[in-house]
mmCIF file of C-alpha atoms in Angstrom:
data_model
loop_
_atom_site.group_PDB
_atom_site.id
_atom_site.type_symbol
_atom_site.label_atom_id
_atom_site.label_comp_id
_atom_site.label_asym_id
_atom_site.label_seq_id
_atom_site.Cartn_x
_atom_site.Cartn_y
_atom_site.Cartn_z
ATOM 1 C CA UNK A 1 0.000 0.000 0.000
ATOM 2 C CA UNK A 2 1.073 3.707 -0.581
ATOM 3 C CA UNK A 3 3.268 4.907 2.234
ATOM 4 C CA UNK A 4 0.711 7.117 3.369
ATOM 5 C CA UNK A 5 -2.373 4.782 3.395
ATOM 6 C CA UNK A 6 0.384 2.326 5.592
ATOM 7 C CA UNK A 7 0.067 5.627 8.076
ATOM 8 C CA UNK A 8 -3.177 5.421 8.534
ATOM 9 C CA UNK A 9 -4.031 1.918 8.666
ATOM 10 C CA UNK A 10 -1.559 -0.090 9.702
ATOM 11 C CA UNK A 11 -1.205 1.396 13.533
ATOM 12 C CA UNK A 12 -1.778 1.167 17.463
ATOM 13 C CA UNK A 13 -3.760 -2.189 17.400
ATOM 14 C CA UNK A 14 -4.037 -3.213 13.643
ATOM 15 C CA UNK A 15 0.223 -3.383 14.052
ATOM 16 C CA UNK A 16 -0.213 -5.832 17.372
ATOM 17 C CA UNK A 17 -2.727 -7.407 15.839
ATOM 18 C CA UNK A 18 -0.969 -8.356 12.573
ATOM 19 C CA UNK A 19 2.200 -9.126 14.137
ATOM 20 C CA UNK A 20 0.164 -11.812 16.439
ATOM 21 C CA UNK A 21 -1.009 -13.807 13.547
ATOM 22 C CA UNK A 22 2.015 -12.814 10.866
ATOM 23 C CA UNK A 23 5.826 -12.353 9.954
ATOM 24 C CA UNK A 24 5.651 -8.888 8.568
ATOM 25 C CA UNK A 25 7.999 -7.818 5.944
ATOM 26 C CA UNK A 26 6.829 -4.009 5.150
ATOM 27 C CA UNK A 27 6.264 -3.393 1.524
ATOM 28 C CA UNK A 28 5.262 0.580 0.658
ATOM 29 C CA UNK A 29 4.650 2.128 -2.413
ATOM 30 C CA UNK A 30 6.104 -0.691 -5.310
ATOM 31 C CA UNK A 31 7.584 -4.360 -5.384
ATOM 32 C CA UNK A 32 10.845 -2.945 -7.014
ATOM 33 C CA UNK A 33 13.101 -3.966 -4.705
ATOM 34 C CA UNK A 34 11.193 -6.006 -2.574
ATOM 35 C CA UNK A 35 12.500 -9.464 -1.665
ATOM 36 C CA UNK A 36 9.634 -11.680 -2.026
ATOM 37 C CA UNK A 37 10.372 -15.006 -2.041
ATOM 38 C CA UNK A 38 9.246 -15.838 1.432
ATOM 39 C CA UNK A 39 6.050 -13.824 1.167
ATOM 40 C CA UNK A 40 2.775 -15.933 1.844
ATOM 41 C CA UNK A 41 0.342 -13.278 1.456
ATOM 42 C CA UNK A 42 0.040 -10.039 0.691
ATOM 43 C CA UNK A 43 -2.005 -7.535 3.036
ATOM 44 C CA UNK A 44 -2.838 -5.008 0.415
ATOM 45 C CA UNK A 45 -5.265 -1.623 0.639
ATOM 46 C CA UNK A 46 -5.246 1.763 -0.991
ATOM 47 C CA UNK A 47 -2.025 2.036 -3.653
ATOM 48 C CA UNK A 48 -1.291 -1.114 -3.967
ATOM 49 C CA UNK A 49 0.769 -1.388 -7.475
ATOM 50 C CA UNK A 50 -0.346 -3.891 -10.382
ATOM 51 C CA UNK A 51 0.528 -7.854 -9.039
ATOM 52 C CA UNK A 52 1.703 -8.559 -12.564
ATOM 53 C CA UNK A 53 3.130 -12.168 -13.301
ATOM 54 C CA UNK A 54 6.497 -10.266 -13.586
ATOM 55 C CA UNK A 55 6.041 -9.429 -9.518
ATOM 56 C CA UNK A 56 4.093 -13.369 -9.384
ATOM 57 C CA UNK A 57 7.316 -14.848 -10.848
ATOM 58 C CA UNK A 58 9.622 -13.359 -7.846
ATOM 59 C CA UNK A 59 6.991 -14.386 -5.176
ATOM 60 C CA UNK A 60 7.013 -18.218 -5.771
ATOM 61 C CA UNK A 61 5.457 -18.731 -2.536
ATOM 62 C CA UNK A 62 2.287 -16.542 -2.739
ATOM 63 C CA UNK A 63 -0.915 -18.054 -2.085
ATOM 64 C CA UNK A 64 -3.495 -15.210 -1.058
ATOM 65 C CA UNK A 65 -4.089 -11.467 -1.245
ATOM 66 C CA UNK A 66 -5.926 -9.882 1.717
ATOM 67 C CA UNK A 67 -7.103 -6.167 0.576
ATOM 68 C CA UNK A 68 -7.808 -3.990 3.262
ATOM 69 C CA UNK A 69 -9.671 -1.973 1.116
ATOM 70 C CA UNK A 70 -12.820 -2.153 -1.094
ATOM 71 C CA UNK A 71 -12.066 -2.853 -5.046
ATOM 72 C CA UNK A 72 -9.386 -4.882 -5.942
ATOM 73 C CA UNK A 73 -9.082 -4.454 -9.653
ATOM 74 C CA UNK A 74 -6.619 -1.809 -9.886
ATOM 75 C CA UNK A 75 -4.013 -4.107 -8.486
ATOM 76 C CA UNK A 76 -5.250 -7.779 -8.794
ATOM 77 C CA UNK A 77 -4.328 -8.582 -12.661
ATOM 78 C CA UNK A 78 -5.218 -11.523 -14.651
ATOM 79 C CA UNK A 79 -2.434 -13.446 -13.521
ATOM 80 C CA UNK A 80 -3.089 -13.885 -10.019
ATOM 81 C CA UNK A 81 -6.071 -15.543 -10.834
ATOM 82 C CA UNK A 82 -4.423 -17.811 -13.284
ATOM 83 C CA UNK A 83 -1.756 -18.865 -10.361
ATOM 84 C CA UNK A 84 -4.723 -19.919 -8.061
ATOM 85 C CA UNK A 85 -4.176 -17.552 -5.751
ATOM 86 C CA UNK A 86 -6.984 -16.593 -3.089
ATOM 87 C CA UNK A 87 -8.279 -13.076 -2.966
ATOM 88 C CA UNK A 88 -10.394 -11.354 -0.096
ATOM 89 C CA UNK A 89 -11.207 -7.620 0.391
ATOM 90 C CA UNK A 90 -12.773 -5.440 2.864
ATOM 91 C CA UNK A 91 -14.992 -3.976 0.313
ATOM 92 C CA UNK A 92 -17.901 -4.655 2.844
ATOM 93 C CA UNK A 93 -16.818 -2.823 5.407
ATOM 94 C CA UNK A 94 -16.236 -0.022 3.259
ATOM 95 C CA UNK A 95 -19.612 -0.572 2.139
ATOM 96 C CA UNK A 96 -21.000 0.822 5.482
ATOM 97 C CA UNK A 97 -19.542 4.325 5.781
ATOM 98 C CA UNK A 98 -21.026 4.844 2.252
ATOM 99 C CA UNK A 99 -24.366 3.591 3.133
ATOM 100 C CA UNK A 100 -24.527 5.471 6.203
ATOM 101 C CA UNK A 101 -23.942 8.589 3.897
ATOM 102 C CA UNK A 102 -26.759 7.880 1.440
ATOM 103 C CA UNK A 103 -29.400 7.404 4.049
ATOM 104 C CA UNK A 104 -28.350 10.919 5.742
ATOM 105 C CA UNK A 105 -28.236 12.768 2.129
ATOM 106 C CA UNK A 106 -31.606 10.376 1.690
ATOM 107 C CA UNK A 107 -33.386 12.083 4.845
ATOM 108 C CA UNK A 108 -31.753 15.609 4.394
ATOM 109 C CA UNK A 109 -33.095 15.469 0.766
ATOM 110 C CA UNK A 110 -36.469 14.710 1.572
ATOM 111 C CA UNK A 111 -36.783 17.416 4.298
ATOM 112 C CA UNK A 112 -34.766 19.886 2.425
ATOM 113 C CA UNK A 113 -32.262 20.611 5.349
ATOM 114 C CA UNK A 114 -29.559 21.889 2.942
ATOM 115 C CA UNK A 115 -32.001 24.328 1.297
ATOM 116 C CA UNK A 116 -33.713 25.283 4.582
ATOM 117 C CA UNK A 117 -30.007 26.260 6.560
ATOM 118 C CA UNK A 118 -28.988 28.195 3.717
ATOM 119 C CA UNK A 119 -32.360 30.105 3.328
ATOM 120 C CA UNK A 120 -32.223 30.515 6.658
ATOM 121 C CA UNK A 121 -28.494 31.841 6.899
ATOM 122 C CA UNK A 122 -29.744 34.174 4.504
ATOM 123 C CA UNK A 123 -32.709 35.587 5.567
ATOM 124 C CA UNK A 124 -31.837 35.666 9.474
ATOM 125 C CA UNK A 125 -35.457 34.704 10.560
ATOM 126 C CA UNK A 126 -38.018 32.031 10.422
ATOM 127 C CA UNK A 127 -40.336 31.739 7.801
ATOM 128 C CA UNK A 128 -43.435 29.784 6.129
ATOM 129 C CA UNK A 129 -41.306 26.748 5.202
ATOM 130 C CA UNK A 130 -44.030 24.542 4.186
ATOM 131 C CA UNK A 131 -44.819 27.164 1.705
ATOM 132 C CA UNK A 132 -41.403 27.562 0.517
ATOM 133 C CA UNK A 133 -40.653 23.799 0.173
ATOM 134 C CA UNK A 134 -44.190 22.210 -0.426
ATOM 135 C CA UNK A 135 -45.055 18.564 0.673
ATOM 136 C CA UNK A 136 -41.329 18.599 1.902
ATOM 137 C CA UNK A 137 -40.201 15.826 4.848
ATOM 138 C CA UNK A 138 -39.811 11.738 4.552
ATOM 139 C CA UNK A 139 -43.295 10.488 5.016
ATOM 140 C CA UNK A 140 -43.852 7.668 1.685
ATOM 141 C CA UNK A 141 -41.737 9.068 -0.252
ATOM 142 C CA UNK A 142 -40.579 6.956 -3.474
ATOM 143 C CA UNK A 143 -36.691 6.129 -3.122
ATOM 144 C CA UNK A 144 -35.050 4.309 -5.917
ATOM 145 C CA UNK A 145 -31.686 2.573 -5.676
ATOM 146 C CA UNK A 146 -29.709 2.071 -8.796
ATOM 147 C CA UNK A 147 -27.660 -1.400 -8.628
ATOM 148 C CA UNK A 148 -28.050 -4.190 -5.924
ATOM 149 C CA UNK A 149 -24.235 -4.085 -4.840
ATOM 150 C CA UNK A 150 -23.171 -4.320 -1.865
ATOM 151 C CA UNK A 151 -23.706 -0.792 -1.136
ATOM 152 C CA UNK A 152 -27.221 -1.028 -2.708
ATOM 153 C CA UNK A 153 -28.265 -3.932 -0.770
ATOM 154 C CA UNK A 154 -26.654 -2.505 2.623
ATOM 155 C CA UNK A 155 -28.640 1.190 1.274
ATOM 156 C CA UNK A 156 -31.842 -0.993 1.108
ATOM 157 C CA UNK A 157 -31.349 -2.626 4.461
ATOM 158 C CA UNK A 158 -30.993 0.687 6.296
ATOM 159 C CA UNK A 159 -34.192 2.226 4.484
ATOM 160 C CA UNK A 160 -36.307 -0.676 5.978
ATOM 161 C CA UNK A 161 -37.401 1.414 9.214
ATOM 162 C CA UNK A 162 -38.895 4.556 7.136
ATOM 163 C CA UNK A 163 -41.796 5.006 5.447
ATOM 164 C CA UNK A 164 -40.779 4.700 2.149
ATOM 165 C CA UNK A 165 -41.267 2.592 -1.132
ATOM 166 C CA UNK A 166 -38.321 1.942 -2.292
ATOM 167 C CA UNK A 167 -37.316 0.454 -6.103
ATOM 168 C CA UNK A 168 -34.195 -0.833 -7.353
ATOM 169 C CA UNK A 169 -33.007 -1.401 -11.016
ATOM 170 C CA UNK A 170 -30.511 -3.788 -11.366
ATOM 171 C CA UNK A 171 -30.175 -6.140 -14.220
ATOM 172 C CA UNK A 172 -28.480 -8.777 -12.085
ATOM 173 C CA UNK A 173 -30.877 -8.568 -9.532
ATOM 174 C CA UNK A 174 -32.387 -12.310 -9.232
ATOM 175 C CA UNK A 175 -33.558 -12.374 -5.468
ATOM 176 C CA UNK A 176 -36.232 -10.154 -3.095
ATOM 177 C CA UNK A 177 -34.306 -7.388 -0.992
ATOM 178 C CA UNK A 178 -37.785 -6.202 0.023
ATOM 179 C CA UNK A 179 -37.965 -3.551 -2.775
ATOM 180 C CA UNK A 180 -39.906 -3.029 -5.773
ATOM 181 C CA UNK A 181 -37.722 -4.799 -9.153
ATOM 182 C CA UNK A 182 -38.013 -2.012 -12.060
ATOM 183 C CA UNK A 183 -36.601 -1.209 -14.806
ATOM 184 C CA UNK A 184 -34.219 1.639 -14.860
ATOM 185 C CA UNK A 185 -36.575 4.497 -17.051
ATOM 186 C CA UNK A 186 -39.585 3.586 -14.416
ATOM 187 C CA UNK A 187 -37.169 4.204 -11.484
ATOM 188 C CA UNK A 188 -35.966 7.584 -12.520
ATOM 189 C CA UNK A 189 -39.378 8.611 -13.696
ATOM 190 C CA UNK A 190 -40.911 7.621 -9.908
ATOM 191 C CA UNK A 191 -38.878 8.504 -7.161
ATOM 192 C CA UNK A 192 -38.341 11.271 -5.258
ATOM 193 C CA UNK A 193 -34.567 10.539 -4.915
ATOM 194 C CA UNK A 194 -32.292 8.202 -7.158
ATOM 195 C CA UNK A 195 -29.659 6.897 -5.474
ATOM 196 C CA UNK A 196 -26.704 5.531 -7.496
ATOM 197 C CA UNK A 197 -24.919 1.997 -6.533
ATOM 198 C CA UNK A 198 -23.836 0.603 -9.619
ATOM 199 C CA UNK A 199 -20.336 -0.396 -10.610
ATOM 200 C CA UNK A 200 -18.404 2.087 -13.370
ATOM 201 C CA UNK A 201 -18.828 -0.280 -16.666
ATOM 202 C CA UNK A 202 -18.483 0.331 -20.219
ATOM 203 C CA UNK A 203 -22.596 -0.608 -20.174
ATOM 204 C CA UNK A 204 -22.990 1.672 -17.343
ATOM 205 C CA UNK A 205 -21.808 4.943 -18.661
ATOM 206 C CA UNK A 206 -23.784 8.034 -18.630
ATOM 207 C CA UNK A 207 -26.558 5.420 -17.707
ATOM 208 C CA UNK A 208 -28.174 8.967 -16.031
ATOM 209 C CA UNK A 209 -28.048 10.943 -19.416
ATOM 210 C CA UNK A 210 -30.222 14.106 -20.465
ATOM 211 C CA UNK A 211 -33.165 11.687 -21.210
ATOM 212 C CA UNK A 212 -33.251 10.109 -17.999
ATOM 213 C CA UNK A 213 -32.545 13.306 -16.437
ATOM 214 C CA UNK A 214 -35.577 15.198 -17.771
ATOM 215 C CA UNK A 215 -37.511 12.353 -16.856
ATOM 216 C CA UNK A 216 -37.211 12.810 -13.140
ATOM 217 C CA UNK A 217 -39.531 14.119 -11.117
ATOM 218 C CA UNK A 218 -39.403 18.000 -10.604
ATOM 219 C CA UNK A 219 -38.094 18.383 -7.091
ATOM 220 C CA UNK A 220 -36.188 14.915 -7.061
ATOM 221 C CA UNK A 221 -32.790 14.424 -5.858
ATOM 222 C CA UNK A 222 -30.263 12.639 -7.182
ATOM 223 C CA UNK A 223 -27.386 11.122 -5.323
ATOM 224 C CA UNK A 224 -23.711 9.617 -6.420
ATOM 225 C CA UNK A 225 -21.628 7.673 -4.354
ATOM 226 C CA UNK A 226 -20.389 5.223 -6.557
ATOM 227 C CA UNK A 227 -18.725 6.391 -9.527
ATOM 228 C CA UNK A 228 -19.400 10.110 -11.875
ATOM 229 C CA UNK A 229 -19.286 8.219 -15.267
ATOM 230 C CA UNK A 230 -22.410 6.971 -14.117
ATOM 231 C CA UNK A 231 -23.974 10.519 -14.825
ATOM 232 C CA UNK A 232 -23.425 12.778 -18.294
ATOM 233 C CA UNK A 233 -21.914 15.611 -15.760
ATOM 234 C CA UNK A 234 -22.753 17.924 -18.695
ATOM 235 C CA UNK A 235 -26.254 17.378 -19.322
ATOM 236 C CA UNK A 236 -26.469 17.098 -15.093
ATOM 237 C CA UNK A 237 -25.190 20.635 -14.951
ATOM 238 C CA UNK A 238 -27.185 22.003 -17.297
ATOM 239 C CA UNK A 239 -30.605 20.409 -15.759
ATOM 240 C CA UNK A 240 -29.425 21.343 -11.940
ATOM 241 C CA UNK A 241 -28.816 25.292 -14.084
ATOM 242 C CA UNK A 242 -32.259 25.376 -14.382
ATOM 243 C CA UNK A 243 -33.276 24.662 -10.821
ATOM 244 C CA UNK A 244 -35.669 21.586 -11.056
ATOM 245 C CA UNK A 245 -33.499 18.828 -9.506
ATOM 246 C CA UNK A 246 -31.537 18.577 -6.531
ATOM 247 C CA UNK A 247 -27.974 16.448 -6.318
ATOM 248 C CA UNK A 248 -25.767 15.442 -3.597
ATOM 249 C CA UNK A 249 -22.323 14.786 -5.490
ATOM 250 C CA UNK A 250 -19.786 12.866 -3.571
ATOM 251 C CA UNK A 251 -18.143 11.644 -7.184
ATOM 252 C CA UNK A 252 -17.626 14.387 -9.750
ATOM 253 C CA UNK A 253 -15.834 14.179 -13.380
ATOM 254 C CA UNK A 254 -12.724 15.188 -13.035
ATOM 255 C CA UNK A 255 -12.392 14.052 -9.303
ATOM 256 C CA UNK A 256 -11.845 17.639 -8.058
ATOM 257 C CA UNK A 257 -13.393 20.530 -9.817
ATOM 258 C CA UNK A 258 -12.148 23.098 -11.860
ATOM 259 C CA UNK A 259 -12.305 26.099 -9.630
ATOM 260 C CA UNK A 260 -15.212 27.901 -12.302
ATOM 261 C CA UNK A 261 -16.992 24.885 -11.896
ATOM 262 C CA UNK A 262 -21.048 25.973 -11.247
ATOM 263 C CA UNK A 263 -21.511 22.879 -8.975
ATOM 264 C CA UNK A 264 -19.829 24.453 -6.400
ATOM 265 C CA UNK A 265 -22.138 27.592 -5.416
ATOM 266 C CA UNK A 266 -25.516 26.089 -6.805
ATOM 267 C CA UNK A 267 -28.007 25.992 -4.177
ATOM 268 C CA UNK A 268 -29.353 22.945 -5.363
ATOM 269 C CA UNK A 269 -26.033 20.761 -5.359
ATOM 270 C CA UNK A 270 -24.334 19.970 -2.587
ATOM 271 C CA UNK A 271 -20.921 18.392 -3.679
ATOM 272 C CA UNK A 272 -18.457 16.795 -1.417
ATOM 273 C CA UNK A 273 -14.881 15.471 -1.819
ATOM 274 C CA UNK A 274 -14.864 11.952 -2.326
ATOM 275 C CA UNK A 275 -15.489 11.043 1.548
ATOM 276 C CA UNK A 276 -18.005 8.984 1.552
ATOM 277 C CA UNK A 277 -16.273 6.281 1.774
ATOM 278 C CA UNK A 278 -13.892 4.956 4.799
ATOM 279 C CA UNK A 279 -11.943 7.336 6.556
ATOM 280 C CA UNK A 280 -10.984 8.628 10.051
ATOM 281 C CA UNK A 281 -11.518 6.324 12.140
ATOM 282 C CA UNK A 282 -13.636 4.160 9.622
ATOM 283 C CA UNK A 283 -10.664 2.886 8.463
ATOM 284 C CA UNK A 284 -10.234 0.858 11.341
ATOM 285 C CA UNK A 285 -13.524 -1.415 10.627
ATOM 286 C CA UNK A 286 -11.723 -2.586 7.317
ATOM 287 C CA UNK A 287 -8.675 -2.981 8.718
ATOM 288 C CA UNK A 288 -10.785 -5.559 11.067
ATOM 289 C CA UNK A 289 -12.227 -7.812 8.652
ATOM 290 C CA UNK A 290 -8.904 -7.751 6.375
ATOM 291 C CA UNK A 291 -7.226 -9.363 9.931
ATOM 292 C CA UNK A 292 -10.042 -11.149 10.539
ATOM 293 C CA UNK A 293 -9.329 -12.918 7.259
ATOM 294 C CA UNK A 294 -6.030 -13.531 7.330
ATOM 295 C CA UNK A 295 -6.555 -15.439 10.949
ATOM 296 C CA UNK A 296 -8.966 -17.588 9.090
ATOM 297 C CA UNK A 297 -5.842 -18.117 6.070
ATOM 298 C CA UNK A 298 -3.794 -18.511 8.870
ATOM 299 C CA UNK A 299 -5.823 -21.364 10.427
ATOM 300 C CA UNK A 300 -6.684 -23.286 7.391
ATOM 301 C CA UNK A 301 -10.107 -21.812 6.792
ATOM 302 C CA UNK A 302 -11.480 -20.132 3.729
ATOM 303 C CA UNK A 303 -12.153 -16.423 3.582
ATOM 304 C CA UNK A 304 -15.259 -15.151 4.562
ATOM 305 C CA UNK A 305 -15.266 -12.032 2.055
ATOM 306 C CA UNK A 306 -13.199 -14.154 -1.116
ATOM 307 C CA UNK A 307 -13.565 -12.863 -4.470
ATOM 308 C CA UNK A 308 -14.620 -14.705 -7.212
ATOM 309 C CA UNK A 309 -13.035 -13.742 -10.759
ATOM 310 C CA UNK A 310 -16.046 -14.407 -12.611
ATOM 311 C CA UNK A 311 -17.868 -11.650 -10.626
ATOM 312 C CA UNK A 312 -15.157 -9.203 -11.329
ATOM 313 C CA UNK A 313 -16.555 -8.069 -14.687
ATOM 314 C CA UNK A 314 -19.851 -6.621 -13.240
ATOM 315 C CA UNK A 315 -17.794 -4.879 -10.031
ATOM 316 C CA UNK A 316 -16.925 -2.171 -9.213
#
């Protein structure tokens, strides 16, 4: 992992921990001059460089990858499947923080918070809200979750207590999560907010594009926390220009804005910096289950959270 992700996760406890169950030969930043040809696993999160067969061939003894992380394609190539080698990753407990996120932009959508505190700021006095922001708050109110991943799913779970109906569009989607199977058009065009969960694909691109866009509801919100090719930023920007949707942008194309960018000072948009996701002290739960799996490698067990290849191509 990058030197600085190393800082931040591998510390206090996690470093007791893994020297309990583990040799540990520290590895930051590349495999350039790393001796490897002792090394059993590798405990891998954020930075991790490509585990080519080149890296493969001077690691003879490798038989699993833990990632302490969530996605483990930008590092897990084509040959470490084709050794055999056994790959888990925390990409469930970074599925939590995210939820979490969604259902508080969920319930601040509904009831306008972020439109209410700024009108407030301005305006330095109460006012006639409900006429302002009219049928406003969460009571059955339509909520439609793009993509049953593990985010989705975990999304839907947390929903369950509210008064909501809640859809979900996903072409994989085989099983009952307790929400309403639609088609993607039907989604957009019924809920209040659409909530984005689906992995960045070549299929998946701009799947949120001008048409789907003007099909929303006026007043709905629509929320990314999985990945901004999901969404034609342009035609977004020029829909949120005209005031009839709301967004809560925690993925943006490029990852940062440009400075001019109109995103940031709309009062319709609120965009954030990528932090949905696990940090702080939300690292720590990921760190967790990565050592929880390699005690289970280390006792002969298979890994709870192992990734299959063959569900790689419709990941994130």
């Amino acid at each position: 992992m990058s030197a600085d992700v190393a800082e931040r996760i591998v510390q206090g406890p996690v470093r007791a921990r893994l020297a309990r169950v583990a040799d540990v030969h520290q590895i930051v930043d590349d495999f350039a001059h790393a001796d490897l040809s002792q090394t059993e696993v590798l405990f891998t999160s954020w930075g991790c460089p490509p585990v080519t067969a080149e890296v493969l061939a001077r690691a003879p003894r490798l038989r699993a990858i833990v990632h302490a992380a969530g996605s483990v394609k930008h590092h897990v190539t084509d040959a470490v499947w084709q050794r055999g080698i056994a790959v888990s990753s925390a990409a469930s407990a970074n599925a939590e923080p995210v939820a979490e996120f969604t259902l508080a932009a969920i319930l601040f959508a509904n009831k306008r918070v972020f439109d209410i505190a700024r009108a407030y700021r301005d305006l330095r006095a109460n006012a006639d809200w409900d006429a302002r922001y009219p049928g406003f708050g969460n009571y059955r109110r339509t909520i439609g979750v793009v993509g049953a991943s593990r985010i989705g799913r975990r999304v839907i779970e947390l929903l369950r207590p509210f008064d909501f109906e809640v859809l979900v569009s996903d072409p994989y989607l085989h099983e009952d999560l307790g929400a309403r199977k639609v088609d993607l058009d039907e989604l957009v065009a019924a809920s209040d907010v659409v909530s984005l969960h689906a992995p960045d694909l070549p299929e998946t691109r701009h799947m949120i594009d001008a048409r789907r866009l003007a099909a929303m509801r006026d007043g709905a919100t629509l929320i990314n926390t999985a990945r901004a090719a999901l969404i034609d930023q342009d035609a977004l920007t020029a829909e949120l220009l005209t005031g009839r949707l709301f967004a809560v942008l925690d993925h943006t194309e490029p990852e940062f804005l440009p400075t001019h960018s109109p995103l940031y000072e709309l009062p319709n948009v609120l965009v954030t910096p990528h932090i949905a996701g696990s940090l702080g002290g939300e690292l720590a739960r990921m760190a967790d289950l990565a050592l929880d799996e390699l005690s289970r490698y280390a006792r002969g067990l298979p890994f709870a959270h192992g990734i299959e290849p063959t569900t790689l191509s419709r990941s994130a």
